[in-house]
PDB file of C-alpha atoms in Angstrom:
ATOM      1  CA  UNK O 173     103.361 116.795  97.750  1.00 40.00           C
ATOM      2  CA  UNK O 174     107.084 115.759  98.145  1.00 41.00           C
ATOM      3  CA  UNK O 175     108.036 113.466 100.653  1.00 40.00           C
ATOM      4  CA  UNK O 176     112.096 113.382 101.826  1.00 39.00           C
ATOM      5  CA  UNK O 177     112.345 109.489 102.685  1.00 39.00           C
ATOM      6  CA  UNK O 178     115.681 110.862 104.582  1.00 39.00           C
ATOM      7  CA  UNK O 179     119.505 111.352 103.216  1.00 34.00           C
ATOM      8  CA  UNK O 180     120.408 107.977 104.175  1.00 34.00           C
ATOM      9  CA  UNK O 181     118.003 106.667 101.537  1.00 38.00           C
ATOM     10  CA  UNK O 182     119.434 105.486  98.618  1.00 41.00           C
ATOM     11  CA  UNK O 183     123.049 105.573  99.767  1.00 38.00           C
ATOM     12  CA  UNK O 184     123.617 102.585 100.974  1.00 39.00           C
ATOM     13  CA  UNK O 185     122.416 100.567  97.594  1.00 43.00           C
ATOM     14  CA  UNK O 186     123.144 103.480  94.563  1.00 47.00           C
ATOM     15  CA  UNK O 187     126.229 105.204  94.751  1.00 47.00           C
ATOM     16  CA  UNK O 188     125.657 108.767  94.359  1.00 47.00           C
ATOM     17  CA  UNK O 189     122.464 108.817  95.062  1.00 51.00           C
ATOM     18  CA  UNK O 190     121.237 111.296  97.641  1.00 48.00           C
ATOM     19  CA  UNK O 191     117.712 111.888  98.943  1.00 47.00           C
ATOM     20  CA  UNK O 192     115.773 115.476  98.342  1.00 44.00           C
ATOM     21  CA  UNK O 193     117.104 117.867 101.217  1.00 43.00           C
ATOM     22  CA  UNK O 194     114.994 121.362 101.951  1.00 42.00           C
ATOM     23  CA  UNK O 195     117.001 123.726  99.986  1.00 41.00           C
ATOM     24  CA  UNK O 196     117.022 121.285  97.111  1.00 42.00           C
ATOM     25  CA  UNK O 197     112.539 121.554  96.847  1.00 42.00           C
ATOM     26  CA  UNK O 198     113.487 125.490  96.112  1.00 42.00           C
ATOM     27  CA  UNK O 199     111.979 126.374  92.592  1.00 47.00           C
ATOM     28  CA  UNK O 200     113.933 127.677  89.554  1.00 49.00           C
ATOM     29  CA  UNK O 201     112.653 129.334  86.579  1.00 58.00           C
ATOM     30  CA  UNK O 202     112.769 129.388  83.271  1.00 72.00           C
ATOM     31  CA  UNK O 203     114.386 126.326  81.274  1.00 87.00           C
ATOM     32  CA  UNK O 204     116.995 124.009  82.860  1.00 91.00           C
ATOM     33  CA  UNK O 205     119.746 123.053  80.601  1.00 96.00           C
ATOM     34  CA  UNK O 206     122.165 119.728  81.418  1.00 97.00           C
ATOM     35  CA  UNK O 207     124.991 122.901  81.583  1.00 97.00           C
ATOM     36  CA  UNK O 208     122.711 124.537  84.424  1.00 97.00           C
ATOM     37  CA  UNK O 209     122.580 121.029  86.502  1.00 98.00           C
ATOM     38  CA  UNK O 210     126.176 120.321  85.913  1.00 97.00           C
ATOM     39  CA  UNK O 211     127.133 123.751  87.862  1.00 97.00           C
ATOM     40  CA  UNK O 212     124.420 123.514  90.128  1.00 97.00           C
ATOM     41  CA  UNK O 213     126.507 120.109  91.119  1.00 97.00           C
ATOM     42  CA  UNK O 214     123.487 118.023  91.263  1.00 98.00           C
ATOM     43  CA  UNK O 215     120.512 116.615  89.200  1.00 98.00           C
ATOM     44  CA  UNK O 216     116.930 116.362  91.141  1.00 98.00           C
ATOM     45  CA  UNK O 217     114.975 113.480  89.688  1.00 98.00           C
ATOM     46  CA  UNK O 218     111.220 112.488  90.917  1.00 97.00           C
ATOM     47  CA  UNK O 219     110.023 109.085  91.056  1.00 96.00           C
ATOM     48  CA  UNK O 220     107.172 107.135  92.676  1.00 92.00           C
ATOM     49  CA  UNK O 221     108.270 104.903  94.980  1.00 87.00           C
ATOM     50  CA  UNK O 222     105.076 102.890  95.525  1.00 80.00           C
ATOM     51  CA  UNK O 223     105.513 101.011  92.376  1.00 82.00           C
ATOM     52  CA  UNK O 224     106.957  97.936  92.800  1.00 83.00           C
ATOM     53  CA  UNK O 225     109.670  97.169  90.946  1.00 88.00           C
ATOM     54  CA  UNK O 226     109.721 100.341  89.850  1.00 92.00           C
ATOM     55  CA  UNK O 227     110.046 102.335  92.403  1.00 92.00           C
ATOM     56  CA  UNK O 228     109.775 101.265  96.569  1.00 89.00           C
ATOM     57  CA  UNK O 229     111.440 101.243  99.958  1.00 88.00           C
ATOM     58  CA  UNK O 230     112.895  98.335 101.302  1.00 87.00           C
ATOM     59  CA  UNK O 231     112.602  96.912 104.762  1.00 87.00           C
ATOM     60  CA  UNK O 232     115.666  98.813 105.310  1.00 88.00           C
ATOM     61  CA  UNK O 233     114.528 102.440 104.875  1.00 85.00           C
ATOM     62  CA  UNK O 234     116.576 102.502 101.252  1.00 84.00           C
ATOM     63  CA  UNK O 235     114.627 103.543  97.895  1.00 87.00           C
ATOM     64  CA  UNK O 236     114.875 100.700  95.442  1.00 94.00           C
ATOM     65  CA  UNK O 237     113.851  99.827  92.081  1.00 95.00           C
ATOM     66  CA  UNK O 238     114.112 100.151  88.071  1.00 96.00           C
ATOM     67  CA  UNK O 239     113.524 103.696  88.097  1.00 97.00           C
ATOM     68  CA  UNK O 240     116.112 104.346  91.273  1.00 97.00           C
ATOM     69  CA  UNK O 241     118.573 102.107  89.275  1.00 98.00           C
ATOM     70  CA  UNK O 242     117.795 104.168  85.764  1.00 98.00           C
ATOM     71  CA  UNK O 243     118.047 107.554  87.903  1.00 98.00           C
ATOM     72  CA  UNK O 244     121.577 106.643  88.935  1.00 97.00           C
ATOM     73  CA  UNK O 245     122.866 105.956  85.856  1.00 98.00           C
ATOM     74  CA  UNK O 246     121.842 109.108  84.705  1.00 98.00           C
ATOM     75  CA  UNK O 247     123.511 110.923  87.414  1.00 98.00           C
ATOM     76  CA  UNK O 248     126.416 109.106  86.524  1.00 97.00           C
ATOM     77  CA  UNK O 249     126.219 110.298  82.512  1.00 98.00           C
ATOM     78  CA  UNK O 250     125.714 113.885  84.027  1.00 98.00           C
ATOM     79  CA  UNK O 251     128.532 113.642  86.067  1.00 98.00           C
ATOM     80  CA  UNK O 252     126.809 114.867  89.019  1.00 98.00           C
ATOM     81  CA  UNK O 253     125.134 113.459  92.553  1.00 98.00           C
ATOM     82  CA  UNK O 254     121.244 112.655  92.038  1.00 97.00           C
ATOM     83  CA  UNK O 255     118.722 113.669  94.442  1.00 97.00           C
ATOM     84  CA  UNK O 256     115.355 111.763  94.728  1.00 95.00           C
ATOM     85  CA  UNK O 257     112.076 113.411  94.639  1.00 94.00           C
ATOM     86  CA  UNK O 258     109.435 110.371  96.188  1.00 92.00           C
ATOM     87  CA  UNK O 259     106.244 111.296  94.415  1.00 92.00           C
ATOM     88  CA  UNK O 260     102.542 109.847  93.968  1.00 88.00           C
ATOM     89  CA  UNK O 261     100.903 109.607  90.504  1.00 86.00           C
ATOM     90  CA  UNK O 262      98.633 112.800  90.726  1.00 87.00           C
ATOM     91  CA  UNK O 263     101.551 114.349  92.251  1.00 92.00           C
ATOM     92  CA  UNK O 264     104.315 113.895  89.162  1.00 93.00           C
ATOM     93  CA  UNK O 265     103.067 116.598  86.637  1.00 94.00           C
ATOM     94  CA  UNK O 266     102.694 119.544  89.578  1.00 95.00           C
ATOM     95  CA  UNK O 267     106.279 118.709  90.857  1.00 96.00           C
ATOM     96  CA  UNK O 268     108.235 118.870  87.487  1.00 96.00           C
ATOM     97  CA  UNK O 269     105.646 121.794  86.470  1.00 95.00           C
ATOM     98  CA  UNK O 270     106.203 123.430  89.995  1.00 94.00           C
ATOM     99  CA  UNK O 271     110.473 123.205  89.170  1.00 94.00           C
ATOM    100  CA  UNK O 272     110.771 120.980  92.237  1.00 95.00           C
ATOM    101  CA  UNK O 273     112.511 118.214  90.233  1.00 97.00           C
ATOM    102  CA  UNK O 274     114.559 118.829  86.686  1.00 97.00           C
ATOM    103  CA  UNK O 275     112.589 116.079  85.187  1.00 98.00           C
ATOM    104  CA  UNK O 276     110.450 112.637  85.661  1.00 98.00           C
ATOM    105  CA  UNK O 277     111.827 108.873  85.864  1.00 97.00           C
ATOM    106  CA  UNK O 278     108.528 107.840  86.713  1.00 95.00           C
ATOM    107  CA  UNK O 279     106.745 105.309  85.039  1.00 91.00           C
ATOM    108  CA  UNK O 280     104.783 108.278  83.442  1.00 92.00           C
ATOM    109  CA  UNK O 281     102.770 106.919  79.602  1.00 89.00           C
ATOM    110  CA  UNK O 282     102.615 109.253  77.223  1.00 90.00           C
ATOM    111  CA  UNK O 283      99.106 110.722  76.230  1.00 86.00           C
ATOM    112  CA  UNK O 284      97.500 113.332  74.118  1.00 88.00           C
ATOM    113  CA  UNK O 285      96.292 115.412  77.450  1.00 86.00           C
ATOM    114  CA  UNK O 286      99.733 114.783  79.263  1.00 91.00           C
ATOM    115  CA  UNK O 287     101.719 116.348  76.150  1.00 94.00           C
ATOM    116  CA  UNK O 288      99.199 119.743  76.964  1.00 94.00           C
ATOM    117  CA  UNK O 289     101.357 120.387  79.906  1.00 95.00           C
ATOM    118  CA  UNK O 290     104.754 118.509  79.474  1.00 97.00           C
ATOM    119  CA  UNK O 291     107.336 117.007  76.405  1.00 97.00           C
ATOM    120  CA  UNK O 292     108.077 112.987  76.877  1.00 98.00           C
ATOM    121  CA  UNK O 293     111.254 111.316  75.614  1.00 98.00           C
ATOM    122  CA  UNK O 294     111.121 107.906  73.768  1.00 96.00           C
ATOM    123  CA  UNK O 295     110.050 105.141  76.042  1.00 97.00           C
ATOM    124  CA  UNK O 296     112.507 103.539  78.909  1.00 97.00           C
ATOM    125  CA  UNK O 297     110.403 100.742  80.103  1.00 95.00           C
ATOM    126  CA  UNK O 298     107.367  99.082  79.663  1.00 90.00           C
ATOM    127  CA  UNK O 299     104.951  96.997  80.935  1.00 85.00           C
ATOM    128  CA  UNK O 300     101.218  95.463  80.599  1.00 86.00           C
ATOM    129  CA  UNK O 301      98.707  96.520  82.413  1.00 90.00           C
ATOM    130  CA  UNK O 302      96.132  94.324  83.319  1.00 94.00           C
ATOM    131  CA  UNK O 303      92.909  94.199  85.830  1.00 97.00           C
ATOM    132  CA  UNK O 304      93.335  92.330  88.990  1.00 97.00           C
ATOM    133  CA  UNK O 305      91.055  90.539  90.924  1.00 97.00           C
ATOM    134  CA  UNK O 306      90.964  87.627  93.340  1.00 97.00           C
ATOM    135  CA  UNK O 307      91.155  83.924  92.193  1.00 95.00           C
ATOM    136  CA  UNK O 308      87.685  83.063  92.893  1.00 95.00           C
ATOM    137  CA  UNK O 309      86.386  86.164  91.395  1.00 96.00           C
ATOM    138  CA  UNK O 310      84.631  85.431  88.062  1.00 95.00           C
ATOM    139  CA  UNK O 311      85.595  88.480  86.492  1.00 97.00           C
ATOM    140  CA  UNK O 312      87.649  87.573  83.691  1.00 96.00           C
ATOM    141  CA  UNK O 313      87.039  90.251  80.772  1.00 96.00           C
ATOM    142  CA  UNK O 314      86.083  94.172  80.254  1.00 96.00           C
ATOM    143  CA  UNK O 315      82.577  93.426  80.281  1.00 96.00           C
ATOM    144  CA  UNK O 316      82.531  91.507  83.796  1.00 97.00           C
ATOM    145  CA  UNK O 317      83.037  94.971  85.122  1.00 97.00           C
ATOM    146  CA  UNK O 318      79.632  95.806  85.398  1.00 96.00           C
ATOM    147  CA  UNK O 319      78.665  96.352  88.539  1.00 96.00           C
ATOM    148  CA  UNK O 320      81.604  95.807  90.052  1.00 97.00           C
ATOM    149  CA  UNK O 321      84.277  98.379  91.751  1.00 97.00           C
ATOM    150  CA  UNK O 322      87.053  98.768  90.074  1.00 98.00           C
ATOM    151  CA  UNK O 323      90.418 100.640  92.010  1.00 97.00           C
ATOM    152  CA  UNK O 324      92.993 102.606  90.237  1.00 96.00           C
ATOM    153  CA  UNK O 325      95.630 105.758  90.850  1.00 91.00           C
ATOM    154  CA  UNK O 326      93.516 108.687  89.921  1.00 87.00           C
ATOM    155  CA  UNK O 327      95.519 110.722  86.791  1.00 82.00           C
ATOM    156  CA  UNK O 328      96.420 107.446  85.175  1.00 85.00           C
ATOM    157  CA  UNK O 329      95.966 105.688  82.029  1.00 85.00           C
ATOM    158  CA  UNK O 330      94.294 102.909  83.190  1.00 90.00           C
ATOM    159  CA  UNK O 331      91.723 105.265  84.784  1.00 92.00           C
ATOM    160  CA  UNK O 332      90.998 106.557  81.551  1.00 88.00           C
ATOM    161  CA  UNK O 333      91.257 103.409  79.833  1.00 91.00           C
ATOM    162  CA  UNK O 334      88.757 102.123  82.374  1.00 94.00           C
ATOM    163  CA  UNK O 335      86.558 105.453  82.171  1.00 93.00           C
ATOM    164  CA  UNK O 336      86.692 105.334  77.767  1.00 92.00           C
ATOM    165  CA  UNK O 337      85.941 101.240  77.792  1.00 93.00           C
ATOM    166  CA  UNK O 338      84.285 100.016  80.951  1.00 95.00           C
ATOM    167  CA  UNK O 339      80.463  98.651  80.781  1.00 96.00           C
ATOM    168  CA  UNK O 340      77.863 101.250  82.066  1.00 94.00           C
ATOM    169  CA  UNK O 341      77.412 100.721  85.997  1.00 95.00           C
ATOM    170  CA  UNK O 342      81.264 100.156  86.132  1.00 97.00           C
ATOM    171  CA  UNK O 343      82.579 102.039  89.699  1.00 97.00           C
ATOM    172  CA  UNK O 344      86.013 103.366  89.057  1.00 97.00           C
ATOM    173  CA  UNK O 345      87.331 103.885  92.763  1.00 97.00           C
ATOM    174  CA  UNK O 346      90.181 106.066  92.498  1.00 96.00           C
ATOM    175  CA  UNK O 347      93.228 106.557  95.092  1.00 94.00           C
ATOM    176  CA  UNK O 348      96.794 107.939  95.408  1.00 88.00           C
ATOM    177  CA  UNK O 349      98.737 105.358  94.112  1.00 87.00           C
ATOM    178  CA  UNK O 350      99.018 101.180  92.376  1.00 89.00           C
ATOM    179  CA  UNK O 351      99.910 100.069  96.092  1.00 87.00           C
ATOM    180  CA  UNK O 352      97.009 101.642  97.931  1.00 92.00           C
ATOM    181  CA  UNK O 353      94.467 100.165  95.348  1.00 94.00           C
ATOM    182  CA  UNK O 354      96.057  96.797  95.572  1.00 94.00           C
ATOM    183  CA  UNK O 355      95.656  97.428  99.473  1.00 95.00           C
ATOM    184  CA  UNK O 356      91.851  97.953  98.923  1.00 97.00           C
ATOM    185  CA  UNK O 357      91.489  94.886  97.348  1.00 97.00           C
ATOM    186  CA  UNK O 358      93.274  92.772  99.325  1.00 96.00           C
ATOM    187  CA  UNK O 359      90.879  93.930 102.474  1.00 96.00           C
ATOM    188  CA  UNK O 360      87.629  94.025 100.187  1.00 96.00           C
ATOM    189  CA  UNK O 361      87.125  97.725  99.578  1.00 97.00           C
ATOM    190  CA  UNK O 362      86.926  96.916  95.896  1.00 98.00           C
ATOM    191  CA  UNK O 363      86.334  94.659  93.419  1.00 98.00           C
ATOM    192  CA  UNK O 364      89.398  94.249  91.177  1.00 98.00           C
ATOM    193  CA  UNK O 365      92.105  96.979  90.612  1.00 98.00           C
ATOM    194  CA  UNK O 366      93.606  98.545  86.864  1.00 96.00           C
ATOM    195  CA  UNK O 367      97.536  97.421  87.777  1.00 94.00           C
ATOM    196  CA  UNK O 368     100.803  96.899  85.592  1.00 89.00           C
ATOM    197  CA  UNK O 369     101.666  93.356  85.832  1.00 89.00           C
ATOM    198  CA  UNK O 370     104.810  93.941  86.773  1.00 84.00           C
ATOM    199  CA  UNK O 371     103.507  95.898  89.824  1.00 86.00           C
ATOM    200  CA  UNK O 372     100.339  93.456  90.774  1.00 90.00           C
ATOM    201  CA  UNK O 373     102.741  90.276  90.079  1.00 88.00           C
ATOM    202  CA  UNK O 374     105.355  91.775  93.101  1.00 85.00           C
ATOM    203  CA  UNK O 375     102.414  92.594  95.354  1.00 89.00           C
ATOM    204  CA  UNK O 376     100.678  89.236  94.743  1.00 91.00           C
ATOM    205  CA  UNK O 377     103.524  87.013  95.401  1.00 88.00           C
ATOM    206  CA  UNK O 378     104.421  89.124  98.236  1.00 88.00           C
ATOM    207  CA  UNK O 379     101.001  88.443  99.958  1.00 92.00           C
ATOM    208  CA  UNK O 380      99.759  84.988  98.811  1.00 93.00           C
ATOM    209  CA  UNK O 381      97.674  84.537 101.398  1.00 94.00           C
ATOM    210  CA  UNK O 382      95.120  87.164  99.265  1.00 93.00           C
ATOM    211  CA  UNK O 383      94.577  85.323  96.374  1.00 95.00           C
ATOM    212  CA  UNK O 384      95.300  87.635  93.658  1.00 96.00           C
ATOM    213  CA  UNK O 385      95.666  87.159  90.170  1.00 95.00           C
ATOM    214  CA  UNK O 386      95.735  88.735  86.307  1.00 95.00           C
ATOM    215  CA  UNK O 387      92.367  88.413  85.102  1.00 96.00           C
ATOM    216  CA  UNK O 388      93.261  89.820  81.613  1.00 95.00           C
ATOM    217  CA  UNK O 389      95.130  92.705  79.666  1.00 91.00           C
ATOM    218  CA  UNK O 390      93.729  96.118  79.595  1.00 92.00           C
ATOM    219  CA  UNK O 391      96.655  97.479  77.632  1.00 88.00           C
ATOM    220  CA  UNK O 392     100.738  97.943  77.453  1.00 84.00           C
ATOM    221  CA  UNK O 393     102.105 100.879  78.358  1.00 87.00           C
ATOM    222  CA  UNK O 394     105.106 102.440  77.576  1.00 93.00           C
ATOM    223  CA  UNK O 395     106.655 104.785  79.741  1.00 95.00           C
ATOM    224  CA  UNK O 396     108.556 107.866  79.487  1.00 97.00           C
ATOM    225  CA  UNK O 397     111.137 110.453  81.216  1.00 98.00           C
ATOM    226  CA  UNK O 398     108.987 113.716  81.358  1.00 98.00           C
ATOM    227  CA  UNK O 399     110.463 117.425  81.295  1.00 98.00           C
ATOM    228  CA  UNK O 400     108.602 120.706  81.530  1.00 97.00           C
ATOM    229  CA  UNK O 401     107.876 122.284  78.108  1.00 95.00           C
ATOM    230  CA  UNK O 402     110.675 124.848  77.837  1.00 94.00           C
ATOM    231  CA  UNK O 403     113.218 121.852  78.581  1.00 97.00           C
ATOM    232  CA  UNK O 404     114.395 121.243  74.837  1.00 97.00           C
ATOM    233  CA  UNK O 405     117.463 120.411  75.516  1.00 97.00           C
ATOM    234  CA  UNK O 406     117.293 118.863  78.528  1.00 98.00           C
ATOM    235  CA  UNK O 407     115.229 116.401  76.423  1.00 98.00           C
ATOM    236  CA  UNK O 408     116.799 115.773  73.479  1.00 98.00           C
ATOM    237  CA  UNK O 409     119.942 114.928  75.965  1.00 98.00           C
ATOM    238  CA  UNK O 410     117.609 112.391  77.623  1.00 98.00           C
ATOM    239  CA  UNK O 411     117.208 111.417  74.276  1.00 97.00           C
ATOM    240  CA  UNK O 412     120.168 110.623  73.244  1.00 97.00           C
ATOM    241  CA  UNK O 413     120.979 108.847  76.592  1.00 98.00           C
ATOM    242  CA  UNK O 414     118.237 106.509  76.359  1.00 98.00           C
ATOM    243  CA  UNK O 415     119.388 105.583  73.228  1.00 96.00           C
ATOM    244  CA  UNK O 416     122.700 105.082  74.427  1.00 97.00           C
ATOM    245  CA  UNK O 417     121.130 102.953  77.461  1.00 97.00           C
ATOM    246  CA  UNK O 418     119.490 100.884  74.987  1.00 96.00           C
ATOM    247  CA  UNK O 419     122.184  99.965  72.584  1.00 95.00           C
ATOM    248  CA  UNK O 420     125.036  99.415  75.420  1.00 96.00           C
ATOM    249  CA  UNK O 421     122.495  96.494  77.000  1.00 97.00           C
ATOM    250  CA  UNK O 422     122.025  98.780  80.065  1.00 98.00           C
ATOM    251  CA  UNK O 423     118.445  98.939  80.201  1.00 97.00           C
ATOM    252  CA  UNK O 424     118.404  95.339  79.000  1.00 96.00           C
ATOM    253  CA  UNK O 425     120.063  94.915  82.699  1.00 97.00           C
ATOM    254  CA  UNK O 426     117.926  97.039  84.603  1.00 97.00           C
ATOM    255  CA  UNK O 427     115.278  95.628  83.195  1.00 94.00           C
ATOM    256  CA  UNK O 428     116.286  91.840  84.087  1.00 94.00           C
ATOM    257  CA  UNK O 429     117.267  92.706  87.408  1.00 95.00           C
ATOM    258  CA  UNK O 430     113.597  94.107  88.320  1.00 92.00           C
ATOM    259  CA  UNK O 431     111.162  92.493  85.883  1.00 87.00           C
ATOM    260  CA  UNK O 432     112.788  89.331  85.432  1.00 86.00           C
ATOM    261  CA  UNK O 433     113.014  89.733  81.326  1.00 87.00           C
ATOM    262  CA  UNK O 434     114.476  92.280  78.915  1.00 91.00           C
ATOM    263  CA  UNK O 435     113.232  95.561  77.632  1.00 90.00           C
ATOM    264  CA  UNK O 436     110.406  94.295  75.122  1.00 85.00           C
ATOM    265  CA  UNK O 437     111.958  94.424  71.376  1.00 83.00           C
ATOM    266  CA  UNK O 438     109.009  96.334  70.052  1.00 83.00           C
ATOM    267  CA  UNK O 439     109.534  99.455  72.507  1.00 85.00           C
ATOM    268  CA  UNK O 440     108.382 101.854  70.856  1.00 85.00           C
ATOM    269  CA  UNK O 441     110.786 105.404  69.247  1.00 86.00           C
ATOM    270  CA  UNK O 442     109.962 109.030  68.482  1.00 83.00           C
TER     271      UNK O 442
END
């Protein structure tokens, strides 16, 4: 489901930025063209926002974060005010399906059985994801896994990375989203969690009284804007905008303001 974190949201940090309001969740059919959001005098863009640095809310109430910061500047290429859909991982596909949102800023990967449903653009951001576990764990590769349970968002890649690689006797322990498995391990519901770094790394040095650490890579992941599959153009002007994003230094920015370091140099195109 949708949840409205209130108009006051993201005003106070990104200009233009406006929070989902109830006549904004009505659906539209058919394809949405930039020329459709430019009249309809907004642009409704879901993110997760329990994803640190991605996406999160700050101790102030305000919605924060690469994607927030990336969702603005989009608005501001449109031309138009951008309203913020607050979504959890299973939750992304069925909203942009569903026509709540106009298209995805959330650190969705593209995959084989994703591209079923919805078109991705060329990545945005990146980042490696890696299994966490406490310090004095011994886990420390794939095949320590045995035995042991193992959180992650349900309807993520590193669920089916875990699911496809993972020893036999492996328990993948699934829940909504990266902060509520990191929750679970923290209080000993699980063993280790499937985590991007940059999302485990925030959530570790925010509670260092837990003990948490990288134990080693699973994979990197790219990530992608998403649109529903009659959205060509809507798309190919995403396209063109990351591009633009990319060779003006502006995702370079984001990108150092969140994560600390640059988009990687090997991002990958299509």
């Amino acid at each position: 489901m949708i949840t409205r974190l209130g108009l006051f949201a993201a005003a106070a940090t990104l200009p233009g930025l406006a929070f989902l309001s109830r006549e904004a969740q009505a659906q539209q059919s058919g394809p949405i063209t930039t020329a459709d959001i430019i009249k309809r005098g907004k642009v409704r863009i879901g993110v997760v926002t329990g994803a640190p640095p991605f996406g999160m809310v700050d101790a102030t109430g305000n919605a924060v974060g690469y994607d927030l910061d990336v969702a603005a500047l989009l608005g501001k290429y449109l031309g138009v005010p951008v309203e913020i859909s607050s979504l959890t991982p299973p939750s992304r596909i069925p909203a942009l399906e569903a026509g709540r949102v106009d298209f995805l800023c959330a650190t969705l990967g593209a995959t084989p059985e994703r591209a079923r449903s919805v078109m991705f653009t060329m990545p945005y951001s990146a980042f490696r994801m890696v299994v966490m576990a406490k310090k004095d764990s011994p886990i420390s590769k794939i095949e320590d896994l045995a035995g042991k349970r193992v959180g992650v968002p349900r309807g993520t890649p590193q669920e089916q990375a875990l699911l496809r690689r993972a020893p036999r006797g492996t328990n993948v322990v699934r829940f909504e989203d990266d902060a509520t498995s990191a929750q679970a391990l923290i209080v000993g519901q699980v063993d280790a969690v499937g985590i991007p770094d940059t999302i485990g790394g925030d959530i570790a040095k925010g509670r260092p009284e837990a003990g948490l650490e990288a134990k080693f890579t699973l994979f990197n992941q790219p990530n992608c804007m998403t649109v529903r599959k009659d959205q060509f153009e809507l798309r190919q002007w995403l396209q063109n905008t990351i591009y633009f994003m990319k060779t003006s230094g502006e995702l370079d920015d984001i990108s150092n303001k969140w994560t600390g370091s640059p988009l990687p140099a090997d991002l990958p195109v299509f």
